[in-house]
Coordinates of C-alpha atoms in Angstrom, one line a residue:
X163 CA 71.2 23.6 -12.8
X164 CA 67.7 23.6 -14.2
X165 CA 67.7 24.9 -17.8
X166 CA 64.9 24.9 -20.3
X167 CA 65.3 24.7 -24.1
X168 CA 63.2 26.9 -26.2
X169 CA 60.9 25.4 -28.8
X170 CA 62.8 27.1 -31.5
X171 CA 66.1 25.6 -30.4
X172 CA 64.5 22.2 -30.0
X173 CA 63.1 22.5 -33.5
X174 CA 66.5 23.4 -34.9
X175 CA 68.2 20.5 -33.1
X176 CA 65.5 18.2 -34.4
X177 CA 66.3 19.2 -38.0
X178 CA 69.7 17.5 -37.8
X179 CA 69.8 14.5 -40.0
X180 CA 68.4 11.3 -38.6
X181 CA 70.8 8.5 -39.1
X182 CA 68.8 5.4 -39.9
X183 CA 65.5 4.1 -41.2
X184 CA 62.7 2.6 -39.2
X185 CA 64.2 0.0 -36.8
X186 CA 62.1 -3.1 -37.6
X187 CA 59.0 -1.0 -37.3
X188 CA 57.2 -2.5 -40.2
X189 CA 58.1 -6.1 -39.3
X190 CA 56.7 -5.8 -35.8
X191 CA 58.6 -5.7 -32.5
X192 CA 60.4 -8.3 -30.4
X193 CA 58.6 -7.5 -27.1
X194 CA 60.5 -10.3 -25.4
X195 CA 63.8 -8.7 -26.2
X196 CA 62.5 -5.3 -25.1
X197 CA 61.3 -6.9 -21.8
X198 CA 64.8 -8.4 -21.2
X199 CA 66.5 -5.1 -21.9
X200 CA 63.9 -3.2 -19.8
X201 CA 64.7 -5.3 -16.7
X202 CA 68.4 -5.2 -17.3
X203 CA 68.3 -1.4 -16.9
X204 CA 67.6 -1.8 -13.2
X205 CA 71.0 -3.4 -12.7
X206 CA 72.6 -0.2 -13.9
X207 CA 70.7 1.8 -11.3
X208 CA 71.8 -0.4 -8.3
X209 CA 73.5 1.2 -5.4
X210 CA 75.5 -0.7 -2.8
X211 CA 77.6 -3.8 -3.0
X212 CA 76.9 -5.4 -6.4
X213 CA 76.2 -9.2 -6.5
X214 CA 78.3 -11.8 -8.3
X215 CA 75.6 -12.3 -10.9
X216 CA 75.6 -8.6 -11.8
X217 CA 75.1 -8.4 -15.6
X218 CA 75.8 -4.7 -16.1
X219 CA 79.5 -5.2 -15.6
X220 CA 80.6 -1.6 -16.3
X221 CA 79.1 -0.6 -12.9
X222 CA 80.9 -1.0 -9.6
X223 CA 80.1 -0.8 -5.9
X224 CA 78.8 2.6 -4.7
X225 CA 77.2 4.3 -1.7
X226 CA 78.8 2.0 0.7
X227 CA 78.6 4.3 3.7
X228 CA 75.0 5.4 3.1
X229 CA 73.2 5.9 6.5
X230 CA 76.5 5.5 8.5
X231 CA 76.5 9.1 9.8
X232 CA 72.9 8.7 10.9
X233 CA 73.6 5.4 12.7
X234 CA 71.6 3.2 10.2
X235 CA 72.5 0.9 7.4
X236 CA 71.0 2.3 4.2
X237 CA 73.4 0.6 1.7
X238 CA 71.6 -0.6 -1.4
X239 CA 68.5 0.4 -3.3
X240 CA 68.2 2.3 -6.5
X241 CA 69.3 5.6 -7.9
X242 CA 66.2 7.1 -9.4
X243 CA 67.4 8.5 -12.7
X244 CA 70.6 10.0 -14.1
X245 CA 71.8 11.3 -10.7
X246 CA 73.1 9.6 -7.6
X247 CA 70.4 10.3 -5.1
X248 CA 68.1 7.7 -3.6
X249 CA 64.6 9.2 -3.4
X250 CA 62.2 7.1 -1.4
X251 CA 58.9 8.1 -3.1
X252 CA 59.7 7.3 -6.7
X253 CA 61.7 4.2 -5.6
X254 CA 58.8 2.8 -3.7
X255 CA 56.4 3.5 -6.7
X256 CA 58.9 1.7 -8.9
X257 CA 58.8 -1.4 -6.7
X258 CA 55.0 -1.3 -6.6
X259 CA 54.7 -1.2 -10.4
X260 CA 57.4 -3.8 -11.0
X261 CA 55.5 -6.0 -8.5
X262 CA 52.2 -5.4 -10.1
X263 CA 53.7 -6.3 -13.4
X264 CA 54.8 -9.6 -12.0
X265 CA 51.5 -10.2 -10.2
X266 CA 49.5 -9.8 -13.4
X267 CA 51.9 -11.3 -15.9
X268 CA 54.0 -13.8 -14.0
X269 CA 53.4 -16.6 -16.5
X270 CA 54.3 -14.4 -19.5
X271 CA 57.5 -13.3 -17.8
X272 CA 58.4 -16.9 -17.0
X273 CA 57.7 -17.9 -20.6
X274 CA 60.3 -15.3 -21.7
X275 CA 62.8 -16.5 -19.1
X276 CA 62.7 -13.2 -17.3
X277 CA 60.7 -14.0 -14.1
X278 CA 63.8 -14.6 -12.1
X279 CA 65.5 -11.4 -13.2
X280 CA 62.3 -9.4 -12.5
X281 CA 62.0 -10.9 -9.0
X282 CA 65.6 -10.0 -8.3
X283 CA 64.9 -6.5 -9.4
X284 CA 62.0 -6.2 -7.0
X285 CA 64.0 -7.8 -4.1
X286 CA 66.9 -5.4 -4.6
X287 CA 64.4 -2.6 -3.9
X288 CA 62.5 -4.3 -1.0
X289 CA 65.7 -5.3 0.8
X290 CA 66.6 -1.6 0.9
X291 CA 63.0 -0.6 1.9
X292 CA 63.2 -3.0 4.9
X293 CA 66.5 -1.3 6.0
X294 CA 64.9 2.1 5.6
X295 CA 62.1 1.1 8.0
X296 CA 64.0 0.3 11.2
X297 CA 61.1 1.2 13.6
X298 CA 57.3 1.0 13.1
X299 CA 56.9 4.8 12.9
X300 CA 60.3 5.7 11.3
X301 CA 61.0 5.6 7.6
X302 CA 64.0 7.0 5.8
X303 CA 62.9 8.6 2.6
X304 CA 66.0 10.0 1.0
X305 CA 69.8 9.5 1.0
X306 CA 71.8 12.4 -0.5
X307 CA 70.3 15.7 -1.7
X308 CA 69.6 16.9 -5.1
X309 CA 71.3 20.2 -4.8
X310 CA 74.8 19.0 -4.0
X311 CA 74.4 16.0 -6.3
X312 CA 73.4 18.1 -9.3
X313 CA 76.3 20.4 -8.7
X314 CA 78.6 17.4 -9.5
X315 CA 78.9 15.1 -12.5
X316 CA 80.5 12.0 -11.1
X317 CA 80.0 8.3 -11.6
X318 CA 78.4 6.8 -8.4
X319 CA 81.6 4.9 -7.6
X320 CA 83.4 8.3 -7.2
X321 CA 80.8 10.2 -5.2
X322 CA 82.1 12.9 -3.0
X323 CA 78.7 14.5 -2.4
X324 CA 76.7 14.8 0.9
X325 CA 75.1 11.4 1.7
X326 CA 72.9 12.6 4.6
X327 CA 69.8 10.5 5.2
X328 CA 66.4 12.1 5.8
X329 CA 63.5 10.4 7.6
X330 CA 59.9 10.8 8.6
X331 CA 58.6 9.9 12.0
X332 CA 55.7 10.7 14.4
X333 CA 56.7 14.4 14.8
X334 CA 57.6 14.7 11.1
X335 CA 55.0 12.6 9.2
X336 CA 54.8 11.7 5.6
X337 CA 51.7 9.8 4.8
X338 CA 52.3 9.8 1.0
X339 CA 55.8 8.3 1.4
X340 CA 54.8 5.8 4.1
X341 CA 51.6 4.9 2.1
X342 CA 53.5 4.2 -1.1
X343 CA 56.2 2.2 0.7
X344 CA 53.4 0.1 2.3
X345 CA 52.0 -0.4 -1.2
X346 CA 55.4 -1.5 -2.4
X347 CA 55.9 -4.0 0.4
X348 CA 52.4 -5.4 0.1
X349 CA 52.6 -5.8 -3.7
X350 CA 56.0 -7.4 -3.4
X351 CA 54.8 -9.8 -0.8
X352 CA 52.5 -11.3 -3.5
X353 CA 55.5 -11.7 -5.8
X354 CA 57.3 -13.9 -3.2
X355 CA 54.3 -15.5 -1.5
X356 CA 55.0 -19.0 -3.0
X357 CA 58.7 -19.0 -3.7
X358 CA 59.8 -17.4 -0.3
X359 CA 56.9 -17.2 2.1
X360 CA 59.0 -16.1 5.1
X361 CA 60.3 -13.1 3.1
X362 CA 56.8 -12.4 1.9
X363 CA 55.5 -12.4 5.5
X364 CA 58.4 -10.1 6.5
X365 CA 57.4 -7.6 3.8
X366 CA 53.7 -7.8 4.9
X367 CA 54.6 -7.1 8.5
X368 CA 56.4 -3.9 7.4
X369 CA 53.5 -3.0 5.1
X370 CA 51.0 -3.2 7.9
X371 CA 53.1 -1.0 10.2
X372 CA 53.7 1.5 7.4
X373 CA 50.0 1.7 6.5
X374 CA 49.1 2.3 10.1
X375 CA 51.9 5.0 10.3
X376 CA 50.6 6.7 7.2
X377 CA 47.0 6.7 8.3
X378 CA 47.5 7.6 12.0
X379 CA 50.1 10.4 11.6
X380 CA 49.0 12.3 8.6
X381 CA 51.1 14.8 6.7
X382 CA 52.9 15.5 3.4
X383 CA 56.3 13.9 3.3
X384 CA 58.0 16.9 1.6
X385 CA 57.0 19.1 4.5
X386 CA 59.2 16.9 6.7
X387 CA 61.9 16.1 4.1
X388 CA 62.0 19.6 2.5
X389 CA 65.1 18.8 0.4
X390 CA 62.8 16.6 -1.8
X391 CA 60.6 19.5 -2.7
X392 CA 62.6 20.7 -5.7
X393 CA 62.8 17.2 -7.2
X394 CA 59.8 15.0 -6.0
X395 CA 57.3 17.3 -4.4
X396 CA 54.0 15.6 -3.6
X397 CA 51.7 17.9 -5.4
X398 CA 48.7 15.5 -5.1
X399 CA 49.1 15.3 -1.3
X400 CA 48.7 12.0 0.6
X401 CA 45.0 11.1 0.2
X402 CA 45.6 9.1 -3.0
X403 CA 48.5 7.1 -1.4
X404 CA 46.2 6.2 1.5
X405 CA 43.7 4.7 -0.8
X406 CA 46.3 3.2 -3.1
X407 CA 48.1 1.5 -0.2
X408 CA 44.8 0.3 1.3
X409 CA 43.9 -1.4 -2.0
X410 CA 47.3 -3.1 -2.1
X411 CA 46.9 -4.2 1.6
X412 CA 43.6 -5.8 0.8
X413 CA 45.0 -7.4 -2.4
X414 CA 47.9 -8.9 -0.3
X415 CA 46.0 -9.8 2.9
X416 CA 42.3 -10.3 2.0
X417 CA 41.6 -8.6 5.3
X418 CA 38.2 -6.9 5.2
X419 CA 39.6 -4.0 7.3
X420 CA 41.3 -2.6 4.2
X421 CA 38.3 -3.1 1.9
X422 CA 36.2 -1.4 4.6
X423 CA 38.7 1.4 4.6
X424 CA 38.3 1.9 0.8
X425 CA 34.5 1.9 1.2
X426 CA 34.3 4.3 4.2
X427 CA 37.0 6.7 2.9
X428 CA 36.2 6.7 -0.8
X429 CA 34.4 10.1 -0.7
X430 CA 36.5 11.9 1.9
X431 CA 39.9 10.9 0.4
X432 CA 38.9 11.5 -3.2
X433 CA 38.7 8.0 -4.6
X434 CA 35.1 8.5 -5.8
X435 CA 35.5 12.2 -6.7
X436 CA 38.8 12.7 -8.6
X437 CA 38.6 12.0 -12.3
X438 CA 42.2 11.7 -13.5
X439 CA 43.9 11.8 -16.9
X440 CA 47.4 10.9 -15.5
X441 CA 48.9 8.2 -13.3
X442 CA 52.5 8.2 -11.9
X443 CA 54.8 8.4 -8.9
X444 CA 52.9 11.4 -7.5
X445 CA 49.2 10.9 -8.5
X446 CA 47.9 7.4 -7.6
X447 CA 44.1 7.9 -7.9
X448 CA 43.7 6.1 -11.2
X449 CA 45.7 3.1 -10.0
X450 CA 43.6 2.8 -6.8
X451 CA 40.4 3.2 -8.9
X452 CA 41.5 0.4 -11.2
X453 CA 42.2 -1.9 -8.3
X454 CA 38.9 -1.2 -6.6
X455 CA 37.2 -1.8 -10.0
X456 CA 38.9 -5.2 -10.0
X457 CA 37.6 -6.0 -6.6
X458 CA 34.1 -5.0 -7.6
X459 CA 34.2 -7.1 -10.8
X460 CA 35.3 -10.1 -8.6
X461 CA 32.2 -9.7 -6.5
X462 CA 34.0 -8.3 -3.4
X463 CA 32.8 -5.5 -1.1
X464 CA 29.1 -5.9 -1.9
X465 CA 28.1 -3.7 1.1
X466 CA 30.0 -0.9 -0.6
X467 CA 28.8 -1.6 -4.1
X468 CA 27.5 1.9 -4.8
X469 CA 30.7 3.5 -3.5
X470 CA 32.9 1.1 -5.5
X471 CA 30.9 1.8 -8.6
X472 CA 31.9 5.4 -8.3
X473 CA 35.5 4.4 -8.1
X474 CA 35.0 2.4 -11.3
X475 CA 33.3 5.3 -13.1
X476 CA 36.5 7.3 -12.4
X477 CA 38.7 4.4 -13.6
X478 CA 36.8 4.3 -16.8
X479 CA 37.0 8.1 -17.1
X480 CA 40.8 7.6 -17.3
X481 CA 40.4 4.9 -20.0
X482 CA 38.0 7.0 -22.1
X483 CA 40.3 10.0 -21.8
X484 CA 43.3 8.0 -23.1
X485 CA 41.3 6.6 -26.0
X486 CA 40.0 10.1 -27.0
X487 CA 36.5 9.1 -26.2
X488 CA 36.0 11.0 -23.0
X489 CA 34.7 14.4 -22.0
X490 CA 38.2 15.6 -21.3
X491 CA 40.8 13.8 -23.4
X492 CA 44.5 13.6 -22.9
X493 CA 46.7 15.6 -25.4
X494 CA 48.5 13.6 -28.0
X495 CA 51.3 14.4 -30.4
X496 CA 50.8 14.3 -34.1
X497 CA 52.3 10.8 -34.0
X498 CA 49.7 9.7 -31.5
X499 CA 51.7 9.7 -28.3
X500 CA 50.1 10.7 -25.0
X501 CA 51.6 14.0 -24.1
X502 CA 51.4 15.3 -20.5
X503 CA 54.5 17.5 -20.1
X504 CA 57.8 18.3 -21.8
X505 CA 59.9 17.0 -18.9
X506 CA 60.1 13.2 -18.9
X507 CA 56.8 12.7 -20.7
X508 CA 57.3 9.0 -21.2
X509 CA 56.7 8.2 -17.5
X510 CA 53.0 9.0 -18.1
X511 CA 52.9 7.0 -21.3
X512 CA 54.2 3.8 -19.7
X513 CA 52.1 4.1 -16.6
X514 CA 48.9 4.8 -18.6
X515 CA 49.7 1.9 -21.0
X516 CA 49.9 -0.4 -18.0
X517 CA 46.6 0.6 -16.6
X518 CA 45.0 0.3 -20.0
X519 CA 46.5 -3.2 -20.4
X520 CA 45.4 -4.6 -17.1
X521 CA 41.9 -3.0 -17.3
X522 CA 41.5 -4.5 -20.7
X523 CA 42.2 -7.9 -19.2
X524 CA 39.8 -7.3 -16.3
X525 CA 36.9 -6.4 -18.5
X526 CA 37.7 -9.1 -21.1
X527 CA 37.4 -11.7 -18.3
X528 CA 33.9 -10.5 -17.6
X529 CA 32.9 -9.9 -21.2
X530 CA 32.4 -6.2 -20.4
X531 CA 32.9 -2.9 -22.3
X532 CA 33.7 0.6 -21.2
X533 CA 31.0 3.2 -21.7
X534 CA 32.5 6.5 -22.9
X535 CA 30.8 9.8 -23.8
X536 CA 31.9 9.2 -27.4
X537 CA 30.9 5.6 -27.6
X538 CA 31.7 2.3 -26.0
X539 CA 35.2 0.8 -25.9
X540 CA 36.0 -2.9 -25.9
X541 CA 38.9 -4.7 -24.2
X542 CA 40.7 -4.9 -27.5
X543 CA 40.3 -1.1 -28.0
X544 CA 42.1 -0.5 -24.7
X545 CA 44.8 -3.1 -25.4
X546 CA 45.4 -1.9 -28.9
X547 CA 45.8 1.6 -27.8
X548 CA 48.3 0.6 -25.1
X549 CA 50.1 -1.4 -27.8
X550 CA 50.3 1.7 -30.0
X551 CA 52.0 3.6 -27.2
X552 CA 54.6 0.9 -26.7
X553 CA 55.2 0.6 -30.4
X554 CA 55.8 4.3 -30.5
X555 CA 58.3 4.1 -27.8
X556 CA 60.1 1.2 -29.5
X557 CA 60.4 3.1 -32.8
X558 CA 57.1 3.3 -34.6
X559 CA 57.0 7.1 -34.6
X560 CA 57.6 10.1 -36.9
X561 CA 61.2 10.3 -36.0
X562 CA 61.9 6.6 -36.4
X563 CA 63.6 6.6 -33.0
X564 CA 63.5 4.0 -30.3
X565 CA 63.3 5.6 -26.9
X566 CA 64.6 2.5 -25.2
X567 CA 68.4 2.6 -25.2
X568 CA 69.9 -0.4 -27.0
X569 CA 66.7 -1.5 -28.7
X570 CA 66.5 -1.2 -32.5
X571 CA 69.2 0.6 -34.5
X572 CA 68.4 4.2 -33.8
X573 CA 68.2 5.1 -30.1
X574 CA 69.6 7.9 -27.9
X575 CA 73.4 7.9 -27.7
X576 CA 74.0 10.9 -25.3
X577 CA 71.9 9.9 -22.3
X578 CA 71.7 12.3 -19.4
X579 CA 73.1 9.8 -16.9
X580 CA 76.2 10.2 -14.9
X581 CA 77.3 6.5 -14.8
X582 CA 76.7 5.8 -18.5
X583 CA 78.3 9.0 -19.7
X584 CA 81.6 8.6 -17.8
X585 CA 84.1 5.9 -18.6
X586 CA 83.7 2.8 -16.4
X587 CA 85.8 2.7 -13.3
X588 CA 86.8 -0.8 -14.4
X589 CA 88.3 0.6 -17.6
X590 CA 89.8 3.8 -16.1
X591 CA 90.0 3.9 -12.3
X592 CA 91.3 7.5 -12.2
X593 CA 89.1 9.5 -9.9
X594 CA 86.6 11.8 -11.6
X595 CA 86.2 15.1 -9.6
X596 CA 82.9 16.8 -8.9
X597 CA 83.3 19.6 -11.4
X598 CA 85.8 17.9 -13.6
X599 CA 83.2 15.5 -14.7
X600 CA 81.3 18.3 -16.3
X601 CA 84.2 19.6 -18.3
X602 CA 85.5 16.1 -19.4
X603 CA 82.4 14.0 -19.7
X604 CA 79.1 16.0 -19.5
X605 CA 80.1 18.4 -22.3
X606 CA 81.6 15.7 -24.5
X607 CA 79.8 15.6 -27.8
X608 CA 80.0 11.9 -28.4
X609 CA 78.1 8.7 -27.6
X610 CA 78.1 7.4 -24.0
X611 CA 81.1 5.1 -23.3
X612 CA 78.7 2.7 -21.4
X613 CA 75.5 1.5 -23.1
X614 CA 72.6 2.0 -20.7
X615 CA 70.7 -0.9 -22.1
X616 CA 66.9 -0.9 -21.6
X617 CA 66.6 2.6 -20.3
X618 CA 63.4 4.5 -21.3
X619 CA 64.4 8.2 -21.7
X620 CA 62.2 11.2 -21.2
X621 CA 61.1 11.1 -24.9
X622 CA 59.9 13.6 -27.5
X623 CA 58.1 16.9 -27.2
X624 CA 54.5 17.7 -28.1
X625 CA 55.4 17.7 -31.8
X626 CA 57.3 14.4 -31.8
X627 CA 60.7 16.2 -31.9
X628 CA 63.7 14.9 -30.0
X629 CA 67.2 16.3 -29.5
X630 CA 69.7 13.6 -28.5
X631 CA 72.0 15.8 -26.4
X632 CA 73.3 15.1 -22.9
X633 CA 72.3 18.5 -21.6
X634 CA 68.8 18.1 -22.8
X635 CA 67.8 16.4 -19.5
X636 CA 64.0 16.9 -20.2
X637 CA 64.2 14.4 -23.1
X638 CA 67.3 12.3 -22.6
X639 CA 67.3 11.4 -18.9
X640 CA 65.9 8.0 -18.0
X641 CA 64.2 7.0 -14.8
X642 CA 63.3 3.7 -13.0
X643 CA 59.6 4.6 -12.9
X644 CA 59.6 5.0 -16.7
X645 CA 60.6 1.3 -17.0
X646 CA 58.7 -0.3 -14.2
X647 CA 55.1 -0.1 -15.6
X648 CA 56.4 -1.1 -19.1
X649 CA 57.6 -4.4 -17.9
X650 CA 54.1 -5.8 -17.4
X651 CA 52.9 -4.4 -20.8
X652 CA 55.9 -5.9 -22.6
X653 CA 55.3 -9.3 -20.9
X654 CA 51.6 -9.1 -21.9
X655 CA 52.5 -8.1 -25.5
X656 CA 55.1 -10.9 -25.8
X657 CA 52.3 -13.4 -25.3
X658 CA 49.8 -11.8 -27.6
X659 CA 49.5 -13.1 -31.2
X660 CA 47.2 -10.3 -32.3
X661 CA 47.8 -8.9 -35.8
X662 CA 47.1 -5.3 -34.8
X663 CA 49.7 -2.9 -36.2
X664 CA 49.3 0.8 -36.6
X665 CA 51.8 0.9 -39.4
X666 CA 50.9 1.1 -43.0
X667 CA 52.4 -1.7 -45.2
X668 CA 55.7 -0.5 -46.8
X669 CA 55.6 0.0 -50.5
X670 CA 58.2 1.2 -52.9
X671 CA 57.5 3.3 -56.0
X672 CA 58.4 2.0 -59.3
X673 CA 60.9 4.9 -59.8
X674 CA 61.5 7.1 -56.8
X675 CA 62.6 10.5 -57.8
X676 CA 65.4 11.7 -55.5
X677 CA 66.4 15.3 -55.4
X678 CA 69.0 16.8 -53.0
X679 CA 66.9 19.7 -51.7
X680 CA 63.2 19.1 -52.0
X681 CA 61.1 22.3 -52.0
X682 CA 57.9 22.6 -50.0
X683 CA 54.7 21.7 -51.9
X684 CA 52.5 24.6 -52.7
X685 CA 49.5 25.2 -50.5
X686 CA 46.5 23.5 -52.0
X687 CA 43.0 24.9 -51.6
X688 CA 40.1 22.5 -51.4
X689 CA 37.4 24.8 -50.1
X690 CA 36.7 25.0 -47.2
X691 CA 40.2 23.7 -46.4
X692 CA 43.8 24.5 -47.1
X693 CA 46.4 21.7 -47.3
X694 CA 50.1 22.5 -46.8
X695 CA 52.8 19.9 -47.0
X696 CA 56.5 20.5 -46.2
X697 CA 59.6 18.4 -45.7
X698 CA 60.9 18.7 -42.1
X699 CA 64.0 16.5 -42.5
X700 CA 65.6 13.9 -44.7
X701 CA 68.3 11.3 -44.3
X702 CA 70.1 8.6 -46.3
X703 CA 70.3 5.0 -45.3
X704 CA 71.9 2.2 -47.4
X705 CA 71.8 4.3 -50.5
X706 CA 68.2 5.4 -50.2
X707 CA 67.0 8.9 -49.2
X708 CA 64.0 9.2 -46.9
X709 CA 61.9 12.2 -46.3
X710 CA 59.7 13.2 -43.3
X711 CA 56.7 15.3 -44.4
X712 CA 54.4 17.3 -42.2
X713 CA 50.9 17.9 -43.6
X714 CA 48.7 20.6 -42.2
X715 CA 45.0 20.6 -43.0
X716 CA 43.3 23.8 -42.0
X717 CA 39.5 24.4 -41.6
X718 CA 38.9 27.8 -43.2
X719 CA 35.1 27.4 -43.5
X720 CA 34.0 29.4 -40.5
X721 CA 32.1 26.3 -39.3
X722 CA 32.9 23.1 -37.4
X723 CA 33.9 20.2 -39.5
X724 CA 32.8 16.6 -38.7
X725 CA 33.3 13.3 -40.6
X726 CA 36.4 14.5 -42.5
X727 CA 37.6 12.1 -45.2
X728 CA 41.0 12.3 -46.8
X729 CA 42.2 10.5 -49.9
X730 CA 46.0 9.9 -50.0
X731 CA 47.9 8.3 -52.9
X732 CA 51.5 8.0 -53.9
X733 CA 52.4 7.3 -50.3
X734 CA 55.5 5.0 -49.9
X735 CA 55.9 4.6 -46.2
X736 CA 54.2 4.8 -42.8
X737 CA 51.9 7.6 -41.7
X738 CA 50.9 8.9 -38.2
X739 CA 48.1 11.1 -37.0
X740 CA 45.1 9.8 -39.0
X741 CA 42.9 6.7 -38.8
X742 CA 42.4 4.5 -41.8
X743 CA 39.1 3.1 -42.9
X744 CA 39.1 1.2 -46.2
X745 CA 40.6 3.5 -48.8
X746 CA 40.2 6.7 -47.0
X747 CA 41.6 8.4 -43.9
X748 CA 39.8 10.2 -41.1
X749 CA 40.3 11.9 -37.8
X750 CA 42.6 10.1 -35.4
X751 CA 40.9 8.4 -32.5
X752 CA 41.6 11.4 -30.2
X753 CA 39.8 13.9 -32.4
X754 CA 36.1 14.1 -33.4
X755 CA 35.7 17.6 -34.9
X756 CA 37.8 20.3 -36.4
X757 CA 36.7 23.8 -35.2
X758 CA 36.7 26.8 -37.4
X759 CA 40.2 28.1 -38.0
X760 CA 41.8 25.0 -36.4
X761 CA 44.2 22.7 -38.2
X762 CA 45.0 19.0 -38.2
X763 CA 48.6 17.8 -38.6
X764 CA 49.7 14.4 -39.7
X765 CA 53.1 13.2 -40.7
X766 CA 54.5 10.5 -42.9
X767 CA 57.9 9.2 -44.0
X768 CA 58.5 7.8 -47.5
X769 CA 61.2 7.3 -50.0
X770 CA 60.2 9.8 -52.6
X771 CA 61.2 13.5 -52.7
X772 CA 57.7 14.3 -54.0
X773 CA 54.9 14.7 -51.5
X774 CA 52.1 12.2 -51.4
X775 CA 48.8 13.4 -53.1
X776 CA 46.4 14.5 -50.4
X777 CA 42.9 15.6 -51.1
X778 CA 39.6 16.1 -49.3
X779 CA 37.0 13.4 -50.3
X780 CA 34.2 14.1 -47.8
X781 CA 33.2 16.2 -44.8
X782 CA 30.2 17.6 -42.9
X783 CA 29.8 21.2 -41.8
X784 CA 27.9 22.1 -38.6

């Protein structure tokens, strides 16, 4: 059922009228509220017998016979995204990142009244992982299969699809799956160390066995569980998970064996060699490198100092790349969002934001900075950039859309999610058939009957465009691993009283001229540049018409431009894609030069049908 939308169709869908104005963007965000909603999402993803304190009341019990045909109890756990399969690798990563969020920001979560909910979310996952590990060298890594599941559109309470369980063992190893599950168990043991020490010890016992299993019997899990290849193939292999899990084992146990493992295997397993610009359920190198950097800054592992410094160099390569100060920077949209791929891009944004946030705290504690090829970066530089990514997700973006369902006033209404898109079984218990669900509910051009509160969807494309349609799974499908890293960042932001805000202050013109169909502004020439502005969409809210302008500045000089300065006046709203210094604007943080023939795009929204006045006030040619 994999279908791809062309860029042209995406663009045409985007040009539909946006319904509302910026949701509390200019007034700042309620990060505590976003944290609460972000945790609540996990209750909608629960499989198994739902507890009495279940807050997402439109869900019911599901998957109650999982594992039965295989002679094992696999009831419980989480559905990964908008389907009804339980995939072990992304589920374990989700638990690891939720646990890391709590380990770092427990006090902030408690201050928001969300620590208990966050710990329950972790335990719902670890209870299942314990079941999935019935023997030291046996781990169940999937229940159900994507092919039969994707053929059907049914709420989980009605599932008629195959619920076969798939495992790894000595003869069919999966070091990446076992390693990530060990990391999840170890990280979660830290969450429960003081409140439930017996449970923490049980988790740690499983973690030790799983780490040994991963290291002793090496292999890629998707070679053993081949049904996972189409959905969660381990492209990075298992070396990163071995280092990642070793780092978590050391963090949880303080056992020098694991620190020694990181020191001895840093080169051979790639921890000192791989310089990454992404972090997620598949690629763990950057996460392992950040943890080893933490150990180094704490004065641990002195005998491996030279090796651990290489880990740290790679961790800081990641930070510099995100900030746009590296030798190979991550791509960003005109609105400033990290862009890795068109399918569920926000998973990379939330995970990168988490690493930036924790690393900013690590270096702040030691009064250190990050040395990047394009200049040093302070702890506040890292934290502020992470904040800009979260603010974008919550609505500070060129489309004025919150990509967290239920947050703000303009968020996705047609989420690619079986349970939320089909009427609750508690409202209408009539059975929804496998294919009937597509005809009745999937194709329905209306808002979801159940609000999937807190879900982070896939997000916009490389040009900040987004089509809120249920069949646009690349952009409208949520996932547990989108939310998990964001919990820590939101907790950290909720306790921060910094005044940083990427938005411009809102102003209103004395007399805004409103015309029904604004015409594109003529192309201006300010040798050696051309400046073209055009309206890409407009909408009406509370009697006021708003316009989104795209402005393209093209270098026609034949030479490379540095130190570009722009003057912008008659701007009555927020702007994205440039940095502001005093009264002028310059390159965004991720861009240092504009090569010959290349262009720079920035966007703004304001309440005038006339374009803002944009002119070149300075530049240097090389």
